[in-house]
Short mmCIF file of C-alpha atoms in Angstrom, two decimals:
data_model
loop_
_atom_site.label_atom_id
_atom_site.label_comp_id
_atom_site.label_asym_id
_atom_site.label_seq_id
_atom_site.Cartn_x
_atom_site.Cartn_y
_atom_site.Cartn_z
CA MET A 1 148.83 132.30 118.83
CA GLU A 2 147.69 133.74 122.24
CA TYR A 3 145.47 136.77 123.11
CA GLU A 4 144.71 138.82 125.85
CA MET A 5 141.23 138.85 127.72
CA GLU A 6 140.88 142.19 126.68
CA GLU A 7 140.82 141.30 123.05
CA LEU A 8 138.83 138.70 123.42
CA LEU A 9 135.75 140.10 125.37
CA PRO A 10 134.48 142.23 122.74
CA LEU A 11 134.36 139.23 120.26
CA VAL A 12 132.03 137.58 123.25
CA GLU A 13 130.06 140.70 123.35
CA LYS A 14 129.48 140.97 119.40
CA LEU A 15 128.67 136.87 119.77
CA THR A 16 126.27 137.48 122.52
CA TYR A 17 124.28 140.24 120.45
CA LYS A 18 123.77 137.48 117.56
CA TYR A 19 123.21 134.99 120.10
CA THR A 20 120.28 137.02 121.89
CA SER A 21 119.22 138.18 118.42
CA GLY A 22 119.74 141.87 119.68
CA ASP A 23 117.50 141.39 122.44
CA SER A 24 119.77 141.52 124.90
CA SER A 25 123.62 141.97 126.24
CA SER A 26 123.15 140.14 129.52
CA VAL A 27 123.26 136.20 129.30
CA THR A 28 123.88 133.90 131.78
CA TYR A 29 127.78 132.61 132.88
CA GLU A 30 127.15 129.54 131.32
CA THR A 31 125.87 130.99 128.04
CA ALA A 32 128.67 133.21 128.27
CA ARG A 33 131.40 130.35 128.74
CA MET A 34 129.96 128.87 125.80
CA LEU A 35 130.38 131.84 123.55
CA MET A 36 133.61 132.38 125.07
CA GLU A 37 134.60 128.36 124.17
CA ALA A 38 133.41 128.72 120.62
CA ILE A 39 135.40 131.56 120.01
CA LEU A 40 138.63 130.02 121.13
CA TYR A 41 137.78 127.06 119.25
CA CYS A 42 137.36 128.65 116.24
CA MET A 43 140.51 130.75 116.83
CA GLU A 44 142.43 127.25 117.60
CA GLU A 45 141.30 126.29 113.95
CA TYR A 46 142.73 129.36 112.59
CA ASP A 47 145.96 128.54 114.36
CA ARG A 48 146.19 124.90 112.82
CA GLY A 49 144.81 126.16 109.30
CA LYS A 50 147.37 125.49 107.11
CA GLU A 51 145.16 122.67 105.84
CA PHE A 52 142.95 125.54 104.45
CA GLY A 53 146.09 128.05 103.47
CA ILE A 54 144.72 130.72 106.36
CA ARG A 55 147.71 130.42 108.74
CA THR A 56 149.70 133.58 108.46
CA LYS A 57 153.27 133.53 109.87
CA GLU A 58 152.70 137.33 111.00
CA LYS A 59 150.34 137.59 114.61
CA ILE A 60 146.66 139.08 113.56
CA ASN A 61 144.13 140.61 115.74
CA ALA A 62 141.67 138.59 117.67
CA GLU A 63 138.84 139.35 115.54
CA THR A 64 140.62 138.48 112.31
CA ALA A 65 141.64 135.42 113.96
CA TYR A 66 138.52 134.34 114.91
CA LYS A 67 136.76 135.19 111.50
CA LEU A 68 139.40 133.05 109.73
CA GLY A 69 138.96 130.32 112.09
CA PHE A 70 135.25 130.34 111.70
CA ASP A 71 135.49 130.15 108.19
CA ALA A 72 138.14 127.40 108.58
CA VAL A 73 135.69 125.39 110.74
CA THR A 74 132.68 125.68 108.08
CA ALA A 75 134.79 124.44 105.71
CA LYS A 76 136.14 121.62 107.37
CA VAL A 77 132.06 120.47 107.98
CA TYR A 78 131.91 120.68 104.13
CA LYS A 79 135.13 118.65 103.84
CA THR A 80 133.86 116.10 106.24
CA LYS A 81 130.48 115.78 104.62
CA GLU A 82 132.19 114.99 101.45
CA PHE A 83 134.54 112.48 102.99
CA TYR A 84 131.25 110.93 104.76
CA ASN A 85 129.67 110.34 101.56
CA ALA A 86 132.15 109.02 99.77
CA LEU A 87 132.78 106.56 102.78
CA LEU A 88 129.45 105.28 102.54
CA GLU A 89 129.87 103.79 98.87
CA GLU A 90 131.74 101.40 100.09
CA PHE A 91 130.68 100.89 103.54
CA LYS A 92 129.80 97.79 105.50
CA ASP A 93 128.33 96.89 108.77
CA TYR A 94 128.63 93.51 108.77
CA GLY A 95 125.44 93.18 110.52
CA CYS A 96 126.39 94.97 113.80
CA ARG A 97 123.47 97.28 115.09
CA ASN A 98 126.32 99.40 117.13
CA LEU A 99 128.32 99.87 114.08
CA ARG A 100 125.19 100.71 111.61
CA ASP A 101 123.41 102.67 114.33
CA THR A 102 126.56 105.13 114.79
CA VAL A 103 127.74 105.87 111.21
CA LEU A 104 124.44 105.14 109.16
CA GLU A 105 121.71 106.27 111.52
CA GLY A 106 123.47 108.58 113.84
CA MET A 107 126.17 110.44 111.90
CA PRO A 108 123.47 112.27 109.55
CA SER A 109 122.52 114.23 112.84
CA PHE A 110 125.89 115.82 113.21
CA PHE A 111 125.41 117.53 109.96
CA LEU A 112 122.05 118.60 110.39
CA TRP A 113 122.39 119.91 113.73
CA TYR A 114 126.12 121.26 114.18
CA ASP A 115 126.36 124.71 115.14
CA PRO A 116 129.59 126.09 114.09
CA LYS A 117 128.64 129.61 115.33
CA PHE A 118 127.35 129.37 118.89
CA LYS A 119 128.38 125.53 119.92
CA PRO A 120 131.33 124.40 117.81
CA ARG A 121 133.20 122.13 120.59
CA ASP A 122 129.59 120.10 120.57
CA HIS A 123 129.82 117.48 118.14
CA ILE A 124 126.55 116.09 119.40
CA LEU A 125 126.92 112.58 119.09
CA THR A 126 128.21 110.06 121.80
CA LEU A 127 130.02 107.91 118.66
CA ASP A 128 129.12 104.75 120.40
CA TYR A 129 130.86 102.47 118.14
CA PRO A 130 134.48 102.24 119.24
CA THR A 131 137.31 102.83 116.79
CA LEU A 132 140.45 101.81 117.76
CA ARG A 133 142.21 105.04 117.82
CA PRO A 134 139.74 106.76 119.94
CA VAL A 135 138.98 110.71 119.23
CA ASN A 136 140.26 111.48 123.00
CA GLU A 137 139.92 114.85 123.85
CA LEU A 138 138.92 116.13 120.12
CA CYS A 139 135.68 117.79 119.99
CA GLY A 140 133.07 119.56 117.52
CA VAL A 141 133.98 118.63 114.01
CA ASP A 142 137.56 117.79 114.59
CA ALA A 143 136.06 115.10 116.77
CA ILE A 144 133.80 113.57 113.93
CA TYR A 145 136.45 113.99 110.95
CA CYS A 146 138.63 111.96 112.95
CA TYR A 147 136.64 109.49 113.88
CA LEU A 148 135.49 109.03 110.12
CA GLN A 149 138.97 108.67 109.14
CA SER A 150 139.38 105.77 111.49
CA ILE A 151 136.05 104.08 110.09
CA LYS A 152 137.57 104.38 106.73
CA ILE A 153 140.74 103.13 107.52
CA GLU A 154 139.15 100.13 109.29
CA ASN A 155 136.44 99.82 106.63
CA ASP A 156 139.16 99.65 104.02
CA PHE A 157 140.76 96.66 106.27
CA LEU A 158 138.12 94.73 106.50
CA LYS A 159 136.60 94.79 103.10
CA ALA A 160 139.55 92.87 101.93
CA PHE A 161 137.90 89.92 103.69
CA ASP A 162 134.75 88.12 102.12
CA THR A 163 131.93 89.20 104.35
CA ALA A 164 130.22 86.14 105.06
CA GLN A 165 134.12 85.18 106.69
CA VAL A 166 133.99 88.31 108.84
CA GLU A 167 130.35 87.51 110.22
CA GLN A 168 131.13 84.05 110.81
CA LEU A 169 133.88 84.87 113.02
CA LEU A 170 131.99 87.34 114.84
CA GLU A 171 129.47 84.78 115.53
CA ARG A 172 131.95 82.84 117.02
CA VAL A 173 132.92 85.81 119.31
CA MET A 174 129.48 86.35 120.31
CA PRO A 175 126.50 84.51 118.93
CA ASP A 176 124.33 87.31 118.96
CA TYR A 177 126.92 89.60 118.02
CA ARG A 178 124.58 91.28 115.62
CA ASN A 179 122.42 92.97 118.44
CA LEU A 180 124.92 92.85 121.24
CA TYR A 181 128.60 93.44 120.53
CA TYR A 182 129.94 96.65 121.32
CA ASP A 183 133.50 95.98 120.76
CA ASN A 184 135.71 96.85 117.26
CA ILE A 185 135.19 94.76 114.50
CA ALA A 186 138.41 95.18 112.90
CA TYR A 187 140.39 94.08 116.18
CA ALA A 188 138.86 90.64 116.15
CA VAL A 189 139.52 90.27 112.66
CA LEU A 190 143.37 91.42 112.75
CA LEU A 191 143.95 89.26 115.79
CA MET A 192 142.42 85.98 113.76
CA VAL A 193 145.20 87.25 110.93
CA VAL A 194 148.00 87.20 112.93
CA GLY A 195 146.83 83.46 114.16
CA CYS A 196 146.52 82.82 110.51
CA ILE A 197 150.00 83.91 109.59
CA ALA A 198 151.68 82.50 112.58
CA ALA A 199 149.99 79.00 111.60
CA ARG A 200 151.06 79.24 107.95
CA LYS A 201 147.24 79.20 107.29
CA PRO A 202 145.24 81.08 104.44
CA VAL A 203 144.32 84.62 106.11
CA GLY A 204 141.11 84.73 104.28
CA ARG A 205 139.46 81.98 106.05
CA LEU A 206 139.73 83.68 109.43
CA PHE A 207 139.51 80.38 111.05
CA LEU A 208 142.19 78.38 113.34
CA SER A 209 141.74 74.76 114.58
CA GLU A 210 142.96 73.11 116.91
CA GLU A 211 146.13 71.85 115.22
CA ASP A 212 146.71 75.40 113.63
CA LEU A 213 146.84 76.75 117.60
CA MET A 214 149.62 74.34 118.41
CA ALA A 215 151.54 76.14 115.27
CA VAL A 216 150.76 79.29 116.87
CA LYS A 217 152.19 78.34 119.94
CA GLN A 218 155.43 77.01 118.27
CA TYR A 219 155.67 79.99 116.32
CA PHE A 220 155.46 82.02 119.77
CA LYS A 221 157.48 79.36 121.81
CA ASP A 222 159.79 80.59 124.44
CA ASP A 223 159.50 84.43 123.42
CA SER A 224 159.24 87.20 125.76
CA GLU A 225 156.58 89.96 125.27
CA ALA A 226 159.16 92.13 123.44
CA ALA A 227 159.98 89.27 120.98
CA ALA A 228 156.48 88.21 120.36
CA GLU A 229 155.55 92.20 119.80
CA LYS A 230 158.58 92.19 117.29
CA LYS A 231 157.03 89.21 115.49
CA ILE A 232 153.56 90.37 115.22
CA GLY A 233 154.85 94.14 113.88
CA SER A 234 157.03 92.36 111.34
CA LEU A 235 154.33 90.00 109.84
CA LEU A 236 151.79 92.72 109.76
CA SER A 237 153.87 95.16 108.45
CA ASP A 238 154.84 92.79 105.64
CA MET A 239 150.95 92.09 105.29
CA PHE A 240 150.03 95.80 104.78
CA GLN A 241 152.60 96.54 102.09
CA ASN A 242 152.32 93.18 99.77
CA VAL A 243 148.60 92.85 100.44
CA PHE A 244 146.61 96.33 100.45
CA GLY A 245 149.91 98.01 98.96
CA ASP A 246 149.99 100.36 101.99
CA ASP A 247 151.83 103.69 101.96
CA GLY A 248 152.06 103.53 105.83
CA GLU A 249 148.88 104.74 106.94
CA MET A 250 147.12 101.54 107.37
CA GLU A 251 150.25 99.99 109.18
CA GLU A 252 150.48 103.04 111.50
CA TYR A 253 147.18 102.88 112.46
CA PHE A 254 147.24 99.10 113.72
CA SER A 255 150.48 98.89 114.54
CA TYR A 256 150.06 99.61 118.43
CA LEU A 257 148.21 96.71 118.91
CA GLY A 258 151.28 94.46 118.40
CA LYS A 259 152.06 94.89 121.96
CA GLU A 260 148.44 94.01 123.16
CA TYR A 261 147.98 90.93 121.09
CA ALA A 262 151.42 89.56 121.87
CA ILE A 263 150.60 89.77 125.66
CA ARG A 264 147.28 88.21 124.85
CA ILE A 265 148.84 85.25 122.56
CA LEU A 266 151.57 84.65 125.15
CA ASN A 267 148.78 84.89 128.05
CA GLY A 268 146.80 82.31 126.05
CA ILE A 269 150.00 80.22 125.66
CA ARG A 270 150.76 79.82 129.25
CA HIS A 271 147.28 79.27 130.77
CA ALA A 272 146.07 76.98 127.94
CA SER A 273 143.44 79.35 126.61
CA LEU A 274 144.30 79.64 122.95
CA PRO A 275 141.15 78.36 122.16
CA ALA A 276 139.65 81.14 123.68
CA THR A 277 142.40 83.49 122.64
CA PHE A 278 141.26 82.79 118.58
CA TYR A 279 137.58 82.37 119.29
CA LEU A 280 137.29 78.50 118.63
CA PRO A 281 133.76 77.44 118.93
CA GLU A 282 134.54 74.13 120.75
CA PHE A 283 136.35 75.89 123.96
#
């Protein structure tokens, strides 16, 4: 819903009074802009409010939309905290410092310092560990909730593999991965899964030999990028459904990697660099 500036300015004035504790109605331009953005953020949350049962079909006045939106933002913070606590029960960082620092060490600061009244757009954290689905232009609690959802999907995928096998793969990717790895763990694991399935080798071992790479090369022989992408999409779809009992969420989350993997594998075949593509230690 859209509102005229005449409807929003009184809300800014009221929020300014609260921000200054009633000492002054005059604030800097930057502060006034921050408070206006806070109001708009909450109103946008109201506009998306089906999740909390607050969205109405009829247009309501700006003040009511703001109040309901603020309540929705606050409710989402509690929901996100519950989601985070549940995630921690099965979370693994595989010794990756960046992942551990982001999710275990850094995340509690959001719940400690997030300000839904005056700075709801500021999610405080830099979220240094990259998820496969970045939060992009999301901000505030929306960004944190989306980020944690991605972390959970990736964690659910990774926990299907033996921890030692994942860590050994990461050591082949980067010997000092524990301190220096800043890429996504699930990306490397899923790439190895594609290779193992193509070579008809046990997926759980996350390792391919030189002989296995010849089988991978044969599997994608003469394929165009589109054909290779289709093959990868099909084998991953089968895996997610048969191994994970996926209802479509996990497959959808990882689906875009099919094209990227296809390009990477075909380039490895063309340039005789498949060992590097699949992290073969002798390469």
